[in-house]
């Protein structure tokens, strides 16, 4: 990237400095969040070179943006920023979904549109976004859940939040940071709370509570209208388990409501194998109790891509399952916003 003369104050030079700073921030974020294969897939969709690990990938991205080759015309700073937003908001998340009435959904979209694309608060994490802190022992960092960016992408508004936590880790206190997203579709009346799967499952409830508080304060739609009772996906577990056309089950457990032991099967990464037949062998327990699908992971091939799959997981705790509740799901690496929206619509119809 060309250097800028510090003594020059022309508009063009000022713009170049801003672009340099933006690109440096974007490149610094590459590799800070897991998911190399998926990130490369998203980059490839807009024409970036995608070979190599994180370090070499950063160099290739920079070279593509600086290139004068017509084949790299789409490889811009803006395209990279959009790709990173899409990656951070959809790569690997635990979803809790709240359905809205039409009036509340319209009000919510109006409030978000009025916010613009910039975060409302100024803080260290906002200034760093999409990069994370380089966390070090003995250093104090700004903690809490804070809105970093509002992006109009993927068929709706993605409000991307940074969450910095302090947790007891063995003999010391340790900081951790993750990006969560609250997604509000343009054409569907719901709110999708997406927690990064980088956080521990045991922290989900507290993290979700803090995310909802931040979101309600930012959009100023109160009274439990946007953070009310979430969708219960319990019925969808059995519906998808019994549907032979609903992807392949790569891992699963069946259990009875009367006994605690469960039966497990796993096909994992073998795209030619599904666990349904193996799990179906566990029909009735020795005590005569019927087995039902408990926890399952389904994988769906990308349309026109035989080597990529989206993953959908139901993993209720035993206590919640016994109570016929499953209020969160995990979705990993959807091909695009259409594939993601379709699976969520399917789940809502079957729940």
XYZ file of C-alpha atoms in Angstrom:
351
model
C 0.000 0.000 0.000
C 1.380 3.397 -0.977
C 2.852 5.588 1.722
C 1.281 8.957 2.551
C 3.256 12.112 2.951
C 2.512 13.365 6.475
C 2.969 16.996 5.359
C 0.231 16.738 2.739
C -3.311 17.648 3.770
C -5.197 17.223 0.487
C -8.560 15.395 0.607
C -7.126 12.535 -1.430
C -4.286 12.001 1.045
C -6.662 12.186 3.999
C -8.854 9.542 2.359
C -5.841 7.321 1.734
C -4.804 7.548 5.402
C -8.333 6.576 6.491
C -8.312 3.624 4.088
C -4.910 2.471 5.337
C -6.098 2.572 8.947
C -9.302 0.704 8.099
C -7.475 -1.997 6.162
C -4.959 -2.455 8.976
C -7.801 -2.911 11.466
C -9.574 -5.393 9.212
C -6.439 -7.428 8.538
C -5.581 -7.485 12.252
C -8.909 -9.201 12.932
C -8.317 -12.008 10.432
C -7.560 -15.163 12.409
C -8.746 -13.892 15.801
C -11.990 -15.874 15.516
C -11.919 -19.577 14.639
C -13.303 -20.832 11.334
C -10.611 -20.682 8.634
C -12.378 -22.916 6.091
C -15.663 -21.020 6.342
C -13.952 -17.616 6.193
C -12.121 -18.663 3.060
C -15.428 -19.794 1.525
C -16.961 -16.375 2.183
C -13.891 -14.615 0.782
C -13.969 -16.712 -2.370
C -17.529 -15.567 -3.061
C -16.277 -12.017 -3.628
C -13.145 -12.972 -5.569
C -10.384 -13.005 -2.941
C -7.518 -15.507 -3.087
C -8.098 -18.081 -0.355
C -5.119 -20.435 -0.122
C -2.958 -20.700 2.959
C -3.342 -20.433 6.709
C -4.271 -17.242 8.541
C -0.881 -15.530 8.183
C -0.470 -16.048 4.444
C -4.184 -15.399 3.912
C -3.822 -11.905 5.353
C -1.021 -11.179 2.876
C -3.073 -12.484 -0.055
C -6.046 -10.344 0.951
C -3.852 -7.247 1.092
C -2.308 -8.055 -2.292
C -5.746 -8.575 -3.863
C -7.001 -5.202 -2.570
C -3.924 -3.408 -3.900
C -4.073 -5.232 -7.244
C -4.864 -3.369 -10.489
C -5.988 -6.620 -12.125
C -9.553 -6.420 -13.437
C -10.223 -9.866 -11.987
C -9.708 -8.390 -8.517
C -11.996 -5.384 -8.988
C -14.428 -6.694 -6.353
C -11.637 -7.138 -3.810
C -12.032 -3.866 -1.946
C -11.745 -2.711 1.638
C -15.530 -2.493 1.738
C -15.934 -6.063 0.465
C -13.513 -7.312 3.126
C -15.390 -5.417 5.850
C -18.711 -6.907 4.705
C -17.219 -10.403 4.597
C -15.863 -10.075 8.137
C -19.268 -8.825 9.363
C -20.973 -11.823 7.733
C -18.406 -14.172 9.243
C -18.703 -12.762 12.754
C -22.511 -12.699 12.629
C -23.223 -16.182 11.222
C -20.235 -18.543 11.418
C -20.882 -20.478 14.633
C -23.633 -19.407 17.007
C -26.154 -20.552 19.560
C -29.540 -19.110 18.617
C -32.455 -18.083 20.781
C -35.367 -16.708 18.776
C -38.216 -14.490 19.926
C -41.205 -14.085 17.609
C -42.754 -10.610 17.412
C -46.116 -9.170 16.512
C -46.148 -7.102 13.323
C -46.373 -3.730 15.060
C -43.420 -4.439 17.354
C -41.314 -5.762 14.469
C -42.012 -2.641 12.414
C -41.157 -0.390 15.348
C -37.965 -2.315 16.002
C -36.780 -2.053 12.394
C -37.566 1.673 12.410
C -35.544 2.194 15.589
C -32.556 0.285 14.198
C -32.657 2.114 10.858
C -32.555 5.422 12.729
C -29.385 4.326 14.532
C -27.369 4.264 11.309
C -24.399 1.985 10.758
C -22.216 3.330 13.546
C -22.310 2.167 17.151
C -23.946 4.581 19.596
C -21.264 4.417 22.259
C -17.576 5.191 22.074
C -15.300 2.703 23.783
C -12.109 0.734 23.340
C -13.891 -2.278 21.866
C -15.821 -0.109 19.404
C -12.633 1.562 18.231
C -10.922 -1.812 17.823
C -13.747 -3.572 15.955
C -13.537 -5.960 14.152
C -10.313 -6.731 15.995
C -10.219 -8.087 19.519
C -8.029 -7.141 22.443
C -4.656 -8.854 22.612
C -5.459 -10.186 26.063
C -2.532 -10.347 28.490
C -2.277 -11.328 32.138
C -2.183 -8.470 34.604
C -3.769 -5.949 32.229
C -7.176 -4.383 32.899
C -9.639 -4.327 30.010
C -13.015 -2.762 29.416
C -15.594 -5.423 30.264
C -19.265 -5.961 29.452
C -21.427 -6.265 26.349
C -21.162 -3.286 24.003
C -22.541 -2.569 20.555
C -19.766 -2.283 17.990
C -21.539 -2.056 14.646
C -24.921 -2.097 12.936
C -24.776 -3.725 9.493
C -27.555 -4.029 6.943
C -26.554 -7.425 5.584
C -27.918 -10.906 4.949
C -31.522 -9.718 4.522
C -31.736 -7.830 7.783
C -30.012 -5.751 10.431
C -27.080 -7.356 12.242
C -26.173 -5.624 15.496
C -22.728 -6.934 16.396
C -21.709 -6.793 20.051
C -18.405 -7.348 21.800
C -18.505 -9.212 25.095
C -15.488 -9.116 27.390
C -15.739 -11.267 30.510
C -13.577 -11.969 33.545
C -13.626 -15.582 34.718
C -11.751 -17.502 37.365
C -9.341 -19.738 35.486
C -7.518 -22.183 37.722
C -5.443 -19.989 40.063
C -6.007 -16.601 38.375
C -8.586 -14.313 36.828
C -8.657 -14.415 33.034
C -10.301 -12.224 30.413
C -12.105 -13.584 27.363
C -13.713 -11.830 24.410
C -16.294 -12.894 21.839
C -18.579 -11.228 19.313
C -22.323 -11.861 19.542
C -25.025 -10.723 17.131
C -28.663 -9.723 17.394
C -30.266 -10.161 13.974
C -33.556 -8.582 12.924
C -34.805 -9.715 9.477
C -36.331 -7.202 7.074
C -39.250 -9.445 6.130
C -39.807 -11.777 9.100
C -41.199 -10.679 12.456
C -38.643 -12.069 14.889
C -35.413 -11.356 16.746
C -32.512 -13.805 16.570
C -30.137 -13.664 19.520
C -26.908 -15.278 18.293
C -24.312 -16.106 20.943
C -20.843 -16.994 19.722
C -20.009 -20.636 20.412
C -16.601 -19.441 21.608
C -18.174 -18.972 25.030
C -18.735 -21.955 27.298
C -22.211 -23.473 27.344
C -22.306 -22.974 31.104
C -22.036 -19.199 30.531
C -24.898 -19.100 28.020
C -27.700 -17.951 30.314
C -25.754 -15.089 31.868
C -24.281 -14.016 28.532
C -27.706 -14.068 26.884
C -29.161 -11.986 29.716
C -26.456 -9.340 29.308
C -26.876 -9.314 25.512
C -30.639 -8.776 25.817
C -30.185 -5.945 28.313
C -27.723 -4.206 25.979
C -29.973 -4.702 22.951
C -33.123 -3.413 24.666
C -31.228 -0.335 25.867
C -29.799 0.320 22.399
C -33.067 0.009 20.445
C -35.218 1.448 23.261
C -38.105 -0.984 22.731
C -39.086 -2.018 26.249
C -41.807 -3.879 28.090
C -40.609 -7.389 27.213
C -41.617 -6.924 23.579
C -38.310 -7.981 22.016
C -36.825 -10.107 24.796
C -39.850 -12.158 25.810
C -40.505 -15.899 25.769
C -38.265 -17.655 23.214
C -39.404 -20.276 20.724
C -39.456 -23.826 22.112
C -37.825 -26.112 19.511
C -38.634 -29.347 21.353
C -41.167 -30.606 18.765
C -38.734 -29.857 15.932
C -36.234 -32.394 17.312
C -38.537 -35.348 16.691
C -39.902 -33.886 13.451
C -36.460 -33.557 11.856
C -35.256 -36.856 13.332
C -38.106 -38.710 11.617
C -37.809 -36.828 8.309
C -35.463 -38.807 6.057
C -35.115 -35.777 3.750
C -34.039 -33.397 6.510
C -30.269 -33.592 6.110
C -28.177 -36.362 7.603
C -27.814 -36.963 11.324
C -24.067 -36.907 11.964
C -24.412 -37.450 15.712
C -27.296 -38.289 17.970
C -28.642 -39.549 21.271
C -31.951 -41.197 22.045
C -33.380 -41.591 25.528
C -36.532 -42.478 27.411
C -38.353 -40.082 29.706
C -38.550 -42.745 32.405
C -34.856 -43.785 32.576
C -31.658 -41.732 32.667
C -29.313 -43.787 30.440
C -29.219 -42.819 26.763
C -27.971 -44.447 23.552
C -25.486 -42.644 21.296
C -24.426 -42.989 17.675
C -22.018 -40.971 15.555
C -21.219 -40.633 11.880
C -19.476 -37.274 12.309
C -17.656 -36.078 9.207
C -18.483 -38.955 6.859
C -20.818 -37.260 4.328
C -22.023 -40.618 3.069
C -23.355 -41.856 6.395
C -26.381 -40.972 8.532
C -27.060 -42.100 12.099
C -30.822 -42.522 11.711
C -30.774 -46.297 10.986
C -28.404 -46.991 13.868
C -30.377 -44.865 16.334
C -33.652 -46.411 15.137
C -32.446 -49.787 16.432
C -32.979 -48.411 19.930
C -36.765 -48.629 19.877
C -37.744 -49.786 23.341
C -35.608 -50.154 26.487
C -35.248 -53.377 28.459
C -37.868 -51.994 30.820
C -40.340 -51.440 28.005
C -39.957 -47.659 27.747
C -39.924 -45.998 24.312
C -36.809 -44.176 23.100
C -37.178 -40.658 21.708
C -34.618 -38.362 20.023
C -32.826 -36.390 22.742
C -29.850 -34.538 21.276
C -29.099 -34.556 17.538
C -26.785 -32.852 15.068
C -27.889 -32.584 11.443
C -25.805 -31.581 8.460
C -27.143 -30.144 5.217
C -25.127 -30.075 2.003
C -24.711 -26.672 0.393
C -26.658 -26.419 -2.865
C -24.198 -27.023 -5.727
C -21.335 -27.705 -3.274
C -20.804 -31.376 -2.482
C -17.952 -30.748 -0.043
C -19.540 -28.152 2.270
C -22.232 -28.664 4.897
C -24.226 -26.473 7.260
C -24.629 -27.868 10.767
C -27.713 -27.679 12.995
C -27.624 -28.999 16.570
C -30.191 -29.539 19.297
C -28.488 -30.021 22.669
C -30.997 -29.450 25.483
C -29.916 -30.407 28.981
C -31.541 -33.534 30.360
C -33.585 -31.405 32.755
C -34.928 -29.227 29.942
C -35.619 -32.226 27.708
C -37.524 -34.003 30.453
C -39.631 -30.840 30.688
C -40.116 -30.950 26.890
C -38.135 -27.751 26.406
C -35.382 -26.783 23.979
C -35.115 -23.022 23.703
C -31.804 -22.764 21.876
C -30.153 -24.332 18.839
C -26.683 -24.158 17.312
C -26.177 -23.342 13.629
C -22.731 -23.440 12.049
C -21.513 -22.240 8.673
C -24.609 -21.648 6.532
C -23.846 -21.187 2.833
C -25.602 -17.835 2.720
C -28.434 -15.829 4.227
C -31.042 -17.722 2.183
C -29.936 -21.124 3.491
C -29.873 -19.781 7.045
C -33.280 -18.135 6.757
C -34.799 -21.281 5.240
C -33.647 -23.549 8.055
C -34.889 -21.117 10.712
C -38.281 -20.866 8.971
C -38.422 -24.677 8.853
C -37.677 -24.901 12.566
C -40.379 -22.376 13.419
C -42.939 -24.301 11.377
C -42.040 -27.582 13.095
C -41.872 -26.228 16.630
